[in-house]
Coordinates of C-alpha atoms and ligand atoms in Angstrom, one line a residue:
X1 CA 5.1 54.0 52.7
X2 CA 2.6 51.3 53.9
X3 CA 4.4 49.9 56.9
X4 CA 4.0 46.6 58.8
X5 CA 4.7 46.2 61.9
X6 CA 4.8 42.4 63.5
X7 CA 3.8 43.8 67.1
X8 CA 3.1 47.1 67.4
X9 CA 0.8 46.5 70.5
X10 CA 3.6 47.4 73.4
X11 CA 7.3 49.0 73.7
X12 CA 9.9 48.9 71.0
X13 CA 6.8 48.1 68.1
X14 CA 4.2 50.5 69.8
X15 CA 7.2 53.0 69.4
X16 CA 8.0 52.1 65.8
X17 CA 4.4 52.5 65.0
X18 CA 4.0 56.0 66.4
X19 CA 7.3 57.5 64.9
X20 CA 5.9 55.6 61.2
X21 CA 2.5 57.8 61.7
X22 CA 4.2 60.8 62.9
X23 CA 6.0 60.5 59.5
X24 CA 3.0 60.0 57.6
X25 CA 3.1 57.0 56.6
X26 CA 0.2 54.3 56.6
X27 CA 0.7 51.7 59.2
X28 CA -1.0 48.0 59.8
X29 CA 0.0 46.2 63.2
X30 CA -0.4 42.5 63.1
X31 CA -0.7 41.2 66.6
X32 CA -3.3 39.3 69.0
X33 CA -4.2 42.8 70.7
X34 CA -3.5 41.0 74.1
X35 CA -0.4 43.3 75.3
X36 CA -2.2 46.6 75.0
X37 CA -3.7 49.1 71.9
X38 CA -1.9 50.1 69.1
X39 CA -1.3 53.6 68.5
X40 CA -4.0 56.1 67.3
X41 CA -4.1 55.9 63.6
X42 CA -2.7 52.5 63.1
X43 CA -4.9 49.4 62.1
X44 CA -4.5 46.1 64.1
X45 CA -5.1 43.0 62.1
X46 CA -5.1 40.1 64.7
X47 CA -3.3 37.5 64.4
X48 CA -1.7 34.5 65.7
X49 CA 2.1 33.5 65.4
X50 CA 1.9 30.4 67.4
X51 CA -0.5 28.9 64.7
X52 CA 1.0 27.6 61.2
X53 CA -1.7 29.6 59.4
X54 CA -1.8 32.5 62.2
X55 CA -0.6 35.2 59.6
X56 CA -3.7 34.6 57.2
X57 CA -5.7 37.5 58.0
X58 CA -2.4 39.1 55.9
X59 CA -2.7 37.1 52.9
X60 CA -2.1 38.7 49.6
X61 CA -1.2 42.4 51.4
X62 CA 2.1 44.2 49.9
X63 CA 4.1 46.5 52.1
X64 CA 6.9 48.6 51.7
X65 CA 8.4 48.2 54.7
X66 CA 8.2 45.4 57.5
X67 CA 9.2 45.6 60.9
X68 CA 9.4 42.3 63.0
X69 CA 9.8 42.7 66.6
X70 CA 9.6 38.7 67.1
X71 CA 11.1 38.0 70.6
X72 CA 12.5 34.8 70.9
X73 CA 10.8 32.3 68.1
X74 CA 12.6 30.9 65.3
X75 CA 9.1 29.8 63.5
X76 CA 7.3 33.1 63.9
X77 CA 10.3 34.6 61.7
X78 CA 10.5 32.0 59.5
X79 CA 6.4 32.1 59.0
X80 CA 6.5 35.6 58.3
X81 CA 8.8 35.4 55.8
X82 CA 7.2 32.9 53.9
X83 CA 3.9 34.4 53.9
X84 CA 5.2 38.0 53.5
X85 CA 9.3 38.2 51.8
X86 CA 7.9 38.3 48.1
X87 CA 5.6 41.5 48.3
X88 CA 7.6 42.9 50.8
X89 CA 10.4 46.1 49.9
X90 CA 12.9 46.5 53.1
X91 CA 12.6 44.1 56.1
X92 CA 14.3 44.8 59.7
X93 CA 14.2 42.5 62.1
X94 CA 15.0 43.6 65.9
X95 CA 17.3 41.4 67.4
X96 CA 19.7 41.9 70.3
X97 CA 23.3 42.1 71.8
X98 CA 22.9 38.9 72.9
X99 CA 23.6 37.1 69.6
X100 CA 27.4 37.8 70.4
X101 CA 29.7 34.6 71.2
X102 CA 32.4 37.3 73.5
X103 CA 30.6 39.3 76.0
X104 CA 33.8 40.1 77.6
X105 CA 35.9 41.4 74.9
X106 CA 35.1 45.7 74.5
X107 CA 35.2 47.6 71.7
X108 CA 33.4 44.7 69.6
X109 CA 31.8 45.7 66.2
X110 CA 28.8 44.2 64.4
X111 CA 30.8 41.7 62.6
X112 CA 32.4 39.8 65.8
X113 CA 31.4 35.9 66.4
X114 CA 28.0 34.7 67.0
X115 CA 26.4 32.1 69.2
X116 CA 25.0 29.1 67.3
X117 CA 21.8 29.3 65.5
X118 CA 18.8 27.8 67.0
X119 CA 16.1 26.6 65.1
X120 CA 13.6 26.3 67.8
X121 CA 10.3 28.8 69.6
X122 CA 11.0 29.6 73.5
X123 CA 9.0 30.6 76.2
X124 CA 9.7 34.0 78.0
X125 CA 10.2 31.8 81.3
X126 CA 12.7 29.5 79.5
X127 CA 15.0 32.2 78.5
X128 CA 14.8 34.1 81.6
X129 CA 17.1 31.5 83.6
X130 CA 21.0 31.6 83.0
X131 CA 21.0 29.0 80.3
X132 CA 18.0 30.8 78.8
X133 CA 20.5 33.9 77.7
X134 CA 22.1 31.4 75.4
X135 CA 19.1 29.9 74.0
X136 CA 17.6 33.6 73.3
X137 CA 20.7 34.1 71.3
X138 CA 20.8 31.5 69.4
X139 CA 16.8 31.6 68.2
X140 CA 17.9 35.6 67.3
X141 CA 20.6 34.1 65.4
X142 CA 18.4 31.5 63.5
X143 CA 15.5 34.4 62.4
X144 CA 18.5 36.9 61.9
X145 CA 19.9 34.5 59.3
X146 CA 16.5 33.9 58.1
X147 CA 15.8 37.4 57.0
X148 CA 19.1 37.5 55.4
X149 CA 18.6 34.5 53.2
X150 CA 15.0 36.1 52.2
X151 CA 15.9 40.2 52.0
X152 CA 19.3 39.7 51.1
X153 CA 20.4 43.6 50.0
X154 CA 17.1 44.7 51.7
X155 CA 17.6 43.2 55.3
X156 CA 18.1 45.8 58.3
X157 CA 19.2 44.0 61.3
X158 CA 19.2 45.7 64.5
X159 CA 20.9 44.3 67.6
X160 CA 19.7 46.4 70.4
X161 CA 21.6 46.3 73.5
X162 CA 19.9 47.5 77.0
X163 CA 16.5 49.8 75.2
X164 CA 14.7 52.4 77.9
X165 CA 12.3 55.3 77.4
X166 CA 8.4 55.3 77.2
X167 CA 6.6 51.8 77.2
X168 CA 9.5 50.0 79.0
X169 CA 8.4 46.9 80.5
X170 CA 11.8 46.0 81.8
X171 CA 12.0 48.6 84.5
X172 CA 15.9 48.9 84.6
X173 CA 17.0 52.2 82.9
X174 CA 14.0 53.6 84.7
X175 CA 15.1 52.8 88.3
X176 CA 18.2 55.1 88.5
X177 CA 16.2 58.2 88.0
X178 CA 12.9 56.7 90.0
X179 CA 15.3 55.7 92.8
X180 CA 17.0 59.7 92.7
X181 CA 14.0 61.3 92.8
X182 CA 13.3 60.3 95.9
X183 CA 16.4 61.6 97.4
X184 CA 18.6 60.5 100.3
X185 CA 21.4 57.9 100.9
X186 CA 21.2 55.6 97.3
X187 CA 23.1 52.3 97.1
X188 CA 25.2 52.0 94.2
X189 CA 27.5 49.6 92.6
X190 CA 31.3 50.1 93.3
X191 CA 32.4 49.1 89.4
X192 CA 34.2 52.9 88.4
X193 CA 35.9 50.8 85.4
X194 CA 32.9 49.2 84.1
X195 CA 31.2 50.7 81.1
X196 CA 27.6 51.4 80.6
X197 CA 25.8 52.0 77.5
X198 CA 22.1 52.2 76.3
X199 CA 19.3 53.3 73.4
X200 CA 16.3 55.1 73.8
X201 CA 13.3 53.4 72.1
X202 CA 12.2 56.6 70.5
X203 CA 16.2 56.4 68.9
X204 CA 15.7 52.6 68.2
X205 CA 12.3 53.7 66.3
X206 CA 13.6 56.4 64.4
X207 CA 16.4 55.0 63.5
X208 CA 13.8 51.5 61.6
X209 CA 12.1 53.9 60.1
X210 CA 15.3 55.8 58.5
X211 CA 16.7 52.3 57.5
X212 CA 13.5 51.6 55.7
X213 CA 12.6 55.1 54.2
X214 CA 16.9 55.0 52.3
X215 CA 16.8 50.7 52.0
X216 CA 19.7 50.3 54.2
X217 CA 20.6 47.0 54.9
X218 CA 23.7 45.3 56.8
X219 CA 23.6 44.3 60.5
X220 CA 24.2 46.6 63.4
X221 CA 24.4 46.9 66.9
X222 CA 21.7 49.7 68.1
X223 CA 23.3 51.1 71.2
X224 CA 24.3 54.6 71.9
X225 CA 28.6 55.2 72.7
X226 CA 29.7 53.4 75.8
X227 CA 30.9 55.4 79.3
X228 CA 31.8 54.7 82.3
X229 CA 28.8 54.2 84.7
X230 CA 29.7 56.1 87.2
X231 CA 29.7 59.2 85.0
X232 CA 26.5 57.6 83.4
X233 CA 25.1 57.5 87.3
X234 CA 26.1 60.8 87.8
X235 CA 24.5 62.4 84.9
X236 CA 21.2 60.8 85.1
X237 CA 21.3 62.2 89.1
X238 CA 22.4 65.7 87.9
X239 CA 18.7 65.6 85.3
X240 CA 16.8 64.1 87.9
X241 CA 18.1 67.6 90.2
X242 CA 17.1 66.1 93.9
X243 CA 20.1 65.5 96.3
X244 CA 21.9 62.0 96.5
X245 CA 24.2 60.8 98.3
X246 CA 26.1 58.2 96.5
X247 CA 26.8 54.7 98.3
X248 CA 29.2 52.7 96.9
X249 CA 29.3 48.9 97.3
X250 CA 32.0 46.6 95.8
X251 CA 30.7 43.6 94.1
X252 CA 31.4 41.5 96.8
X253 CA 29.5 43.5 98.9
X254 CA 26.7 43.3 96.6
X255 CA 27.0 39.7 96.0
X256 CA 26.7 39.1 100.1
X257 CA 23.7 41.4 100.3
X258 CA 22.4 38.8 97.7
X259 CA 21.6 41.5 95.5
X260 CA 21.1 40.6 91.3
X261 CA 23.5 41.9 88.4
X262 CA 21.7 43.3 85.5
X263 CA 17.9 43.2 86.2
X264 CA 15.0 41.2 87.7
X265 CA 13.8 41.6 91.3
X266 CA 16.8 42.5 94.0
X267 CA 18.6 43.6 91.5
X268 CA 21.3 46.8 90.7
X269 CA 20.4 47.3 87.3
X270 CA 23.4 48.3 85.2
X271 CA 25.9 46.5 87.3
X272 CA 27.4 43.6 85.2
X273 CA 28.9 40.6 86.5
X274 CA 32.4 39.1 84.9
X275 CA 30.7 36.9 82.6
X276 CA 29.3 39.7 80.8
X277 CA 32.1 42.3 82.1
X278 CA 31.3 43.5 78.6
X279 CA 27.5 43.8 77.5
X280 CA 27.8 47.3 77.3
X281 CA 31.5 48.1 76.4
X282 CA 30.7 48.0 72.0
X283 CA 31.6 50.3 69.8
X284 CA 29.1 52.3 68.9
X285 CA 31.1 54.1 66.0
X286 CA 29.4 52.1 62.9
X287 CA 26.1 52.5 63.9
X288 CA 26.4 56.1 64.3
X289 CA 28.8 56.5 61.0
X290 CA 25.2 54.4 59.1
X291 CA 22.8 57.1 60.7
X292 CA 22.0 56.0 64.4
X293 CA 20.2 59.2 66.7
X294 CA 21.6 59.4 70.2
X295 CA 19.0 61.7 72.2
X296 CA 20.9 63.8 75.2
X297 CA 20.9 61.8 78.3
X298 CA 18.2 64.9 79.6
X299 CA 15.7 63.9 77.2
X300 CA 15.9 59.8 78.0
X301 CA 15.8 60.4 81.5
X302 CA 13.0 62.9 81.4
X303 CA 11.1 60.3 79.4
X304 CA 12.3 57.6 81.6
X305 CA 11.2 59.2 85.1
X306 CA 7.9 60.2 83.6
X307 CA 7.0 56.3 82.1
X308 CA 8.4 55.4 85.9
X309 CA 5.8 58.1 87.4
X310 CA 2.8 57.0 85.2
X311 CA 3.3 53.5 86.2
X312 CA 3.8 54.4 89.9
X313 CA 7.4 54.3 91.7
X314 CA 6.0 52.1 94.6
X315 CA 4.7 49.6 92.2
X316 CA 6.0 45.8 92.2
X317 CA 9.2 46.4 89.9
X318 CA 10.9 44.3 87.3
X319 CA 14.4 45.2 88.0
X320 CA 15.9 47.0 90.6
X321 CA 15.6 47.1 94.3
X322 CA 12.3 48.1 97.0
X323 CA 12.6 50.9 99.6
X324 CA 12.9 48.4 102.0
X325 CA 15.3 45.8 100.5
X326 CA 17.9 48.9 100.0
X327 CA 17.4 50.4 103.5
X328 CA 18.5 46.4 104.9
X329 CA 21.6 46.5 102.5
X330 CA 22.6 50.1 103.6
X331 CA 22.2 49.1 107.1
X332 CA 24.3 46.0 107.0
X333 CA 27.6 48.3 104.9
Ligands
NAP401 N1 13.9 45.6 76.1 C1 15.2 45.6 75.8 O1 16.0 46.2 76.5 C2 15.7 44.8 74.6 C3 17.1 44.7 74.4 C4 17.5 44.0 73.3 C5 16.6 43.5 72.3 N2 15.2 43.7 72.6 C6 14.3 43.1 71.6 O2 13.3 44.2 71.3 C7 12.1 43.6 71.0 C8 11.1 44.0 72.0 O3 9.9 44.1 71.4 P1 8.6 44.8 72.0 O4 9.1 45.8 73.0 O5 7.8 45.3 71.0 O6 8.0 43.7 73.0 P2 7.6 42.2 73.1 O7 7.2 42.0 74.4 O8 8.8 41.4 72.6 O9 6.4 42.1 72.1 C9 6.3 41.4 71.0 C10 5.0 41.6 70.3 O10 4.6 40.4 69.9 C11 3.2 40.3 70.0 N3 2.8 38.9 70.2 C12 3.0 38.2 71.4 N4 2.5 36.9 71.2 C13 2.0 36.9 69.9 C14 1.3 35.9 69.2 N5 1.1 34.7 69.6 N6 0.9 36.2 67.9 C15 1.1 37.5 67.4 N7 1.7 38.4 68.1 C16 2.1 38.2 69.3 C17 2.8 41.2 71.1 O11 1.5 41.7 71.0 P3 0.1 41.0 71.6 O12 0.5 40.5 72.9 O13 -0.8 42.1 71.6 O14 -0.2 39.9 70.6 C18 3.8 42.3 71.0 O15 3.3 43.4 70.3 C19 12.3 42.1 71.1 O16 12.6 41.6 69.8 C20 13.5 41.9 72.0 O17 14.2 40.7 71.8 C21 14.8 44.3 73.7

């Protein structure tokens, strides 16, 4: 197949344009080159999605495959899809958990409510503030239905929930097994009802690349089967093989000690607050039934602890909490 790949330059598209090569096939990255080098073997053609003509350099190209990694703007989506829909075979278009309208119902399926369409592009900033969660939702929405209306029977959408393995720039799967392998006393969230559930990229890639190679088409969640996080905690300290000594703290503990649900700095990543009590409680089953991989959690959190060594496990993190931020917390118990 000739594959296209809107992004391809970091994470979830770097990884979908490695697993495309490794099957042979020929792959063209469209991107501005500015979030890192796409992977031997793959051609970048730069371009730029902010402009109205930014996708020019692609003008009058056929593929057999697209794969849109668009993060959180409406008009790059609906761009593409003008320029590319009509000499295109099989589009998929990653978009995330956060489309849902209930994110405290479990057991949700692919088909449950959605948050309002927005028609508009945002800035990383804008939907990395409480309100922002909606507005990413909504602009995932709008390009979700987009594709739709242009594919049709040869849309693959993808709703990823929380993604980790190599090239993670979000730095939350990775702390767990960064923070265990340095041993001792670990700080952990007190929630032994609260469900956990995650994908690894190289899953999430394989998985695109599957869709595209048989046409499938519908829309699915792309997260692996939901368990409790304690047992989820547990496991990934059991891989990691250096001793811990759990240290639970309730929520309202945590939420004294000022520490973050979720992600972003002073932050337990994992640990959900009641808004979004479920996140990570969906069922799984349909995406499995239409094909999805689930590595073993041994082979995600080897990859995870060795992306969290390359970058450096004293390095300014993007989730998660420092040496010295925990050891105050622990203290004050
Ligand atoms: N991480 C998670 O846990 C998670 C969970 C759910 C869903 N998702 C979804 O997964 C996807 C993540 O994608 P990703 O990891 O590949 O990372 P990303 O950071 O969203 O990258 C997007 C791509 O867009 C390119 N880009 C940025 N500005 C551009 C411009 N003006 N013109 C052309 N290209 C531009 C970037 O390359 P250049 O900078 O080189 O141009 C990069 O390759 C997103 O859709 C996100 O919503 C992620």
């Amino acid at each position: 197949m000739r594959v296209l790949v809107l992004g391809g330059t970091v994470f979830v598209g770097h990884a979908v344009a490695t697993e495309a090569l490794r099957r042979g096939h020929e792959v063209v990255c469209a991107a501005r080159g500015e979030s890192g080098p796409v992977p031997d073997g793959a051609t970048l053609v730069r371009v730029d999605r902010d402009a109205e003509d930014g996708l020019a350099p692609l003008a009058g190209e056929s593929f057999d495959a697209v794969v849109d990694v668009a993060t959180v703007s409406y008009p790059w989506v609906d761009r593409a899809l003008r320029a590319l829909a009509d000499r295109v075979g099989h589009w998929t278009f990653v978009s995330t958990i956060n489309v849902y309208a209930d994110s405290v119902t479990p057991g949700q399926r692919a088909d449950a409510a959605l948050v309002e369409p927005v028609q508009r592009h945002a800035t990383r900033e804008e939907t990395q503030t409480e309100a922002g969660v909606g507005l990413y939702g909504g602009i995932k929405v709008a390009s979700e239905n987009a594709v739709r209306a242009a594919m049709g029977d040869h849309a693959f959408v993808v709703r990823p929930g929380l993604i980790t393995g190599p090239g993670d720039t979000h730095d939350r799967f990775g702390y767990w097994p960064a923070r265990f392998s340095r041993g001792g006393r670990v700080l952990v969230p007190d929630v032994p009802e609260q469900p956990m559930q995650y994908i690894d990229v190289r899953d999430l890639a394989g998985w695109i690349l599957d869709a595209a190679e048989r046409d499938l088409s519908g829309d699915f969640d792309a997260i692996g089967p939901a368990g409790p996080l304690p047992e989820l905690l547990r496991g990934i300290a059991e891989v990691v093989g250096v001793d811990v000594e759990f240290v639970p703290a309730t929520p309202e503990q945590l939420v004294a000690a000022k520490v973050n649900p979720w992600a972003g700095p002073r932050s337990l990543p994992f640990w959900l607050p009641p808004s979004h009590a479920a996140l990570a409680a969906r069922d799984a089953g349909p995406s499995l039934a239409a094909g999805m991989p689930v590595l073993a959690l041994a082979d995600a959190v080897s990859g995870a602890l060795e992306h969290e060594r390359a970058l450096g496990l004293d390095r300014e993190r993007n989730a998660g909490l420092t040496r010295e931020e925990e050891a105050d917390i622990l203290a004050g118990l």
